[in-house]
Coordinates of C-alpha atoms in Angstrom, one line a residue:
X1 CA 12.8 11.3 -13.0
X2 CA 9.3 12.6 -12.1
X3 CA 6.3 13.6 -14.2
X4 CA 2.6 14.2 -14.0
X5 CA 0.0 11.8 -15.2
X6 CA -3.5 12.7 -16.4
X7 CA -5.5 9.9 -14.8
X8 CA -9.1 11.2 -15.3
X9 CA -10.8 14.4 -16.2
X10 CA -9.5 17.0 -13.8
X11 CA -7.2 14.5 -12.0
X12 CA -3.4 14.8 -12.4
X13 CA -1.1 12.5 -10.5
X14 CA 2.6 13.1 -9.5
X15 CA 4.8 10.1 -10.3
X16 CA 8.5 9.2 -10.5
X17 CA 10.7 6.4 -11.7
X18 CA 14.2 5.2 -10.8
X19 CA 16.4 2.3 -11.7
X20 CA 17.7 1.0 -15.0
X21 CA 15.5 2.1 -17.9
X22 CA 15.6 -1.4 -19.5
X23 CA 14.8 -3.3 -16.2
X24 CA 11.3 -4.9 -15.6
X25 CA 8.9 -2.2 -14.3
X26 CA 7.7 -2.5 -10.7
X27 CA 4.9 -0.3 -9.5
X28 CA 4.6 0.7 -5.8
X29 CA 1.1 1.4 -4.5
X30 CA 0.9 3.0 -1.1
X31 CA -1.9 3.0 1.5
X32 CA -4.8 5.3 2.3
X33 CA -4.0 9.0 2.4
X34 CA -0.3 8.2 1.9
X35 CA 1.9 9.9 -0.6
X36 CA 4.2 7.8 -2.8
X37 CA 7.0 9.0 -0.6
X38 CA 5.6 6.8 2.1
X39 CA 7.8 4.2 0.4
X40 CA 11.1 5.0 2.0
X41 CA 14.0 6.1 -0.2
X42 CA 16.3 3.3 1.1
X43 CA 13.7 0.6 0.5
X44 CA 12.9 2.0 -3.0
X45 CA 16.5 2.0 -3.9
X46 CA 16.9 -1.7 -2.9
X47 CA 14.2 -2.6 -5.4
X48 CA 15.7 -0.4 -8.0
X49 CA 18.8 -2.5 -8.2
X50 CA 16.8 -4.9 -10.4
X51 CA 13.7 -3.0 -11.4
X52 CA 12.5 0.2 -13.0
X53 CA 10.6 1.3 -9.9
X54 CA 7.6 3.6 -10.2
X55 CA 6.0 5.2 -7.3
X56 CA 3.2 7.9 -7.3
X57 CA 0.9 10.0 -5.2
X58 CA -2.7 8.9 -5.1
X59 CA -5.2 11.6 -5.9
X60 CA -5.8 13.6 -2.7
X61 CA -2.3 13.0 -1.5
X62 CA 1.1 14.6 -2.1
X63 CA 1.4 16.7 -5.3
X64 CA -1.5 15.0 -7.0
X65 CA -4.9 16.7 -7.4
X66 CA -6.8 17.2 -4.2
X67 CA -10.5 17.5 -5.3
X68 CA -12.6 14.9 -3.6
X69 CA -15.1 17.4 -2.3
X70 CA -15.7 18.7 -5.8
X71 CA -15.4 15.3 -7.6
X72 CA -16.0 12.4 -5.3
X73 CA -15.0 8.9 -6.5
X74 CA -15.3 5.3 -5.4
X75 CA -12.2 3.6 -4.0
X76 CA -12.0 1.4 -7.0
X77 CA -11.2 4.4 -9.1
X78 CA -7.8 4.4 -7.5
X79 CA -7.0 1.1 -9.1
X80 CA -7.6 2.6 -12.5
X81 CA -5.3 5.5 -11.5
X82 CA -2.6 2.8 -11.1
X83 CA -3.2 1.6 -14.7
X84 CA -3.0 5.2 -15.9
X85 CA 0.4 5.5 -14.3
X86 CA 1.6 2.3 -16.0
X87 CA 0.3 3.7 -19.3
X88 CA 2.1 7.0 -18.8
X89 CA 5.4 5.2 -18.2
X90 CA 4.9 2.9 -21.1
X91 CA 4.8 -0.2 -18.9
X92 CA 2.5 -2.7 -20.7
X93 CA 3.0 -5.2 -17.8
X94 CA 4.5 -4.6 -14.4
X95 CA 5.2 -6.2 -11.1
X96 CA 3.0 -4.5 -8.5
X97 CA 3.6 -4.1 -4.8
X98 CA 0.7 -2.8 -2.7
X99 CA 0.6 -2.0 1.0
X100 CA -2.5 -1.5 3.2
X101 CA -5.1 0.1 0.9
X102 CA -2.5 -0.3 -1.8
X103 CA -2.9 -4.1 -1.3
X104 CA -6.6 -3.7 -1.8
X105 CA -5.9 -1.9 -5.1
X106 CA -3.4 -4.5 -6.1
X107 CA -6.0 -7.2 -5.6
X108 CA -8.4 -5.3 -7.8
X109 CA -5.7 -5.3 -10.5
X110 CA -5.1 -9.0 -10.0
X111 CA -8.8 -9.7 -10.4
X112 CA -9.8 -7.1 -13.1
X113 CA -6.6 -6.3 -15.0
X114 CA -4.4 -9.4 -14.9
X115 CA -3.1 -8.8 -18.4
X116 CA -1.2 -5.7 -16.9
X117 CA 0.6 -7.7 -14.2
X118 CA 3.7 -9.7 -14.1
X119 CA 3.3 -10.4 -10.4
X120 CA 1.7 -9.0 -7.3
X121 CA 3.0 -8.6 -3.7
X122 CA 0.5 -7.8 -1.0
X123 CA 1.5 -6.3 2.4
X124 CA -0.7 -5.4 5.4
X125 CA -4.1 -5.9 3.8
X126 CA -7.2 -8.0 3.9
X127 CA -8.7 -10.3 1.3
X128 CA -11.3 -9.1 -1.1
X129 CA -13.0 -12.5 -0.7
X130 CA -16.0 -13.9 1.1
X131 CA -14.4 -17.3 1.4
X132 CA -13.8 -18.3 5.1
X133 CA -10.4 -18.8 6.5
X134 CA -9.6 -22.4 7.1
X135 CA -7.7 -23.1 10.4
X136 CA -4.9 -25.7 10.3
X137 CA -7.4 -28.2 11.9
X138 CA -9.8 -27.6 9.0
X139 CA -12.5 -25.6 10.7
X140 CA -13.8 -22.6 8.9
X141 CA -13.8 -19.1 10.3
X142 CA -16.2 -16.6 8.5
X143 CA -14.5 -13.5 7.2
X144 CA -16.5 -11.3 9.5
X145 CA -15.1 -13.2 12.5
X146 CA -11.4 -12.5 11.7
X147 CA -9.8 -10.1 14.2
X148 CA -10.0 -6.4 13.7
X149 CA -7.4 -3.6 14.3
X150 CA -5.6 -3.0 17.5
X151 CA -8.0 -1.1 19.9
X152 CA -5.4 1.6 20.4
X153 CA -5.6 2.3 16.7
X154 CA -9.4 2.3 16.7
X155 CA -9.3 4.9 19.5
X156 CA -6.9 7.1 17.6
X157 CA -8.9 6.8 14.4
X158 CA -12.1 7.7 16.3
X159 CA -10.7 11.1 17.4
X160 CA -12.2 14.1 15.5
X161 CA -10.1 15.4 12.6
X162 CA -8.0 18.2 14.0
X163 CA -8.2 21.8 12.8
X164 CA -5.0 23.3 11.5
X165 CA -2.8 22.7 14.5
X166 CA 0.4 23.8 12.8
X167 CA 3.1 21.8 11.1
X168 CA 5.0 20.6 14.2
X169 CA 1.9 19.5 16.0
X170 CA 0.8 17.7 12.8
X171 CA 4.1 15.9 12.7
X172 CA 3.6 14.9 16.3
X173 CA 0.2 13.5 15.4
X174 CA 1.6 11.5 12.5
X175 CA 4.5 10.1 14.6
X176 CA 2.0 9.0 17.2
X177 CA 0.1 7.1 14.5
X178 CA 3.3 5.5 13.2
X179 CA 4.2 4.4 16.7
X180 CA 1.1 2.3 16.8
X181 CA 1.4 1.1 13.2
X182 CA 5.0 0.0 13.9
X183 CA 3.8 -2.8 16.2
X184 CA 5.4 -3.8 19.5
X185 CA 8.4 -5.9 18.3
X186 CA 10.7 -3.5 16.4
X187 CA 11.9 -0.6 18.6
X188 CA 10.2 2.5 17.4
X189 CA 12.5 5.1 15.8
X190 CA 10.5 8.4 16.3
X191 CA 13.2 10.5 14.6
X192 CA 13.1 8.3 11.5
X193 CA 9.4 8.6 11.0
X194 CA 9.4 12.3 11.8
X195 CA 11.9 12.8 9.1
X196 CA 9.9 10.7 6.7
X197 CA 6.8 12.7 7.4
X198 CA 8.6 16.0 7.2
X199 CA 9.8 15.1 3.8
X200 CA 6.2 14.2 2.7
X201 CA 5.0 17.6 4.0
X202 CA 7.7 19.4 2.1
X203 CA 6.9 17.4 -1.0
X204 CA 3.2 18.1 -0.7
X205 CA 3.6 21.8 0.0
X206 CA 1.3 21.8 3.0
X207 CA 0.7 19.8 6.2
X208 CA -3.1 19.4 6.0
X209 CA -4.4 15.9 6.8
X210 CA -6.4 14.2 4.0
X211 CA -9.6 12.3 4.6
X212 CA -10.8 11.5 1.0
X213 CA -9.9 7.8 1.0
X214 CA -11.7 7.2 4.2
X215 CA -14.8 8.7 2.7
X216 CA -14.7 7.1 -0.7
X217 CA -17.3 4.5 -1.6
X218 CA -16.1 0.9 -0.9
X219 CA -19.1 -0.9 -2.3
X220 CA -18.5 -3.7 -4.8
X221 CA -14.9 -4.5 -4.0
X222 CA -15.2 -8.3 -3.3
X223 CA -13.6 -10.4 -6.0
X224 CA -14.0 -13.9 -4.6
X225 CA -14.2 -15.9 -7.8
X226 CA -11.6 -14.0 -9.8
X227 CA -9.0 -14.2 -7.0
X228 CA -9.7 -17.9 -6.7
X229 CA -8.8 -18.6 -10.4
X230 CA -6.1 -16.0 -11.1
X231 CA -2.9 -16.9 -12.8
X232 CA -1.0 -13.8 -11.5
X233 CA 1.9 -15.0 -9.3
X234 CA 1.1 -13.5 -5.9
X235 CA 3.2 -13.1 -2.8
X236 CA 1.5 -12.4 0.5
X237 CA 3.7 -10.9 3.3
X238 CA 2.9 -12.0 6.8
X239 CA 3.8 -9.5 9.5
X240 CA 3.8 -11.0 13.0
X241 CA 3.3 -7.6 14.7
X242 CA 0.7 -6.4 12.2
X243 CA -1.9 -4.2 14.2
X244 CA -4.3 -3.3 11.3
X245 CA -4.8 -6.7 9.7
X246 CA -3.5 -9.0 12.5
X247 CA -2.9 -12.7 12.0
X248 CA -4.5 -14.7 10.5
X249 CA -5.4 -12.2 7.8
X250 CA -2.3 -12.9 5.8
X251 CA -2.9 -16.6 5.9
X252 CA -6.4 -16.1 4.8
X253 CA -5.3 -13.9 1.9
X254 CA -2.8 -16.6 0.8
X255 CA -5.6 -19.2 0.9
X256 CA -8.1 -17.3 -1.2
X257 CA -5.7 -16.3 -4.0
X258 CA -4.9 -19.1 -6.3
X259 CA -1.3 -20.2 -6.1
X260 CA -0.3 -17.4 -3.6
X261 CA 2.9 -17.9 -1.6
X262 CA 3.3 -16.7 2.0
X263 CA 6.5 -15.2 3.4
X264 CA 7.0 -13.9 6.9
X265 CA 9.1 -10.8 7.6
X266 CA 10.2 -11.2 11.2
X267 CA 8.9 -8.6 13.7
X268 CA 7.2 -6.5 11.0
X269 CA 4.1 -4.5 11.8
X270 CA 2.1 -2.1 9.5
X271 CA 5.1 0.2 8.8
X272 CA 8.4 0.2 6.9
X273 CA 11.1 0.9 9.5
X274 CA 14.7 0.4 8.6
X275 CA 15.0 -3.1 10.0
X276 CA 12.5 -4.5 7.5
X277 CA 13.9 -2.9 4.4
X278 CA 16.5 -5.5 3.5
X279 CA 14.4 -8.7 4.3
X280 CA 11.3 -7.3 2.7
X281 CA 13.1 -6.1 -0.5
X282 CA 14.9 -9.5 -0.7
X283 CA 11.5 -11.3 -0.5
X284 CA 10.0 -9.1 -3.2
X285 CA 13.0 -9.5 -5.5
X286 CA 13.0 -13.2 -5.1
X287 CA 9.3 -13.3 -5.9
X288 CA 9.7 -11.1 -9.1
X289 CA 12.6 -13.2 -10.2
X290 CA 10.6 -16.4 -9.7
X291 CA 7.7 -15.0 -11.6
X292 CA 10.0 -14.0 -14.5
X293 CA 11.6 -17.4 -14.6
X294 CA 8.1 -19.1 -14.7
X295 CA 7.2 -17.0 -17.7

């Protein structure tokens, strides 16, 4: 079942839910410029075996309002959008799973709105903390010295935004991006990602590429102290082939969030190809069950 959510003046979000109506709610938060349909159907259905799963389009993606140029906003406003979605679905407290920028937003919820969370799972993201990473030998590595994205991604991101190149050429461009995000361990299934993006284009109603989230103000996102004392049960997913936040970002994230657990999904990169669906869903479901038992 889908619906629209009035998140802020002039901002309406598309959202949907699936799974048993009486199951614990689980909110999926996608990455920058990514529609909620970036969470693949098969993966979402695995989570919906035990949860009322809610996914939604960020503003300036999918069927939600595209209005950044008229009404610019800070990136932190997207975390409040997530709370508005929970409110619209009557979810007083929910498990939250965030990927990439969605992991940034999930950390903001852990820090600023812990009363709304049953648990958090963070995938493919960096820590909102100024605390150094401690190597196994005890030496400290400043956050600014942690490794950055794969140079191939940096080169792709540095290219000028294309004019309207037509829907098929736009799909080619998106598949090229997914090829790099997928990492080098799981064989890349171009047809799978092309079908995923074709579905997103059909859902959105156009093939224009969005840029709003890359332009949004990112000032004031660090939450070092609040993450260090949180009581929200948090799972950090470690992806060995992660090209955006390569190791040891996941280990650092697990260190700076109080009580966080770390789980590795073999061969995973910064994408959700079919081979990671089952192990990633199993890890998330084990985490949410553990959090429920602890309560």
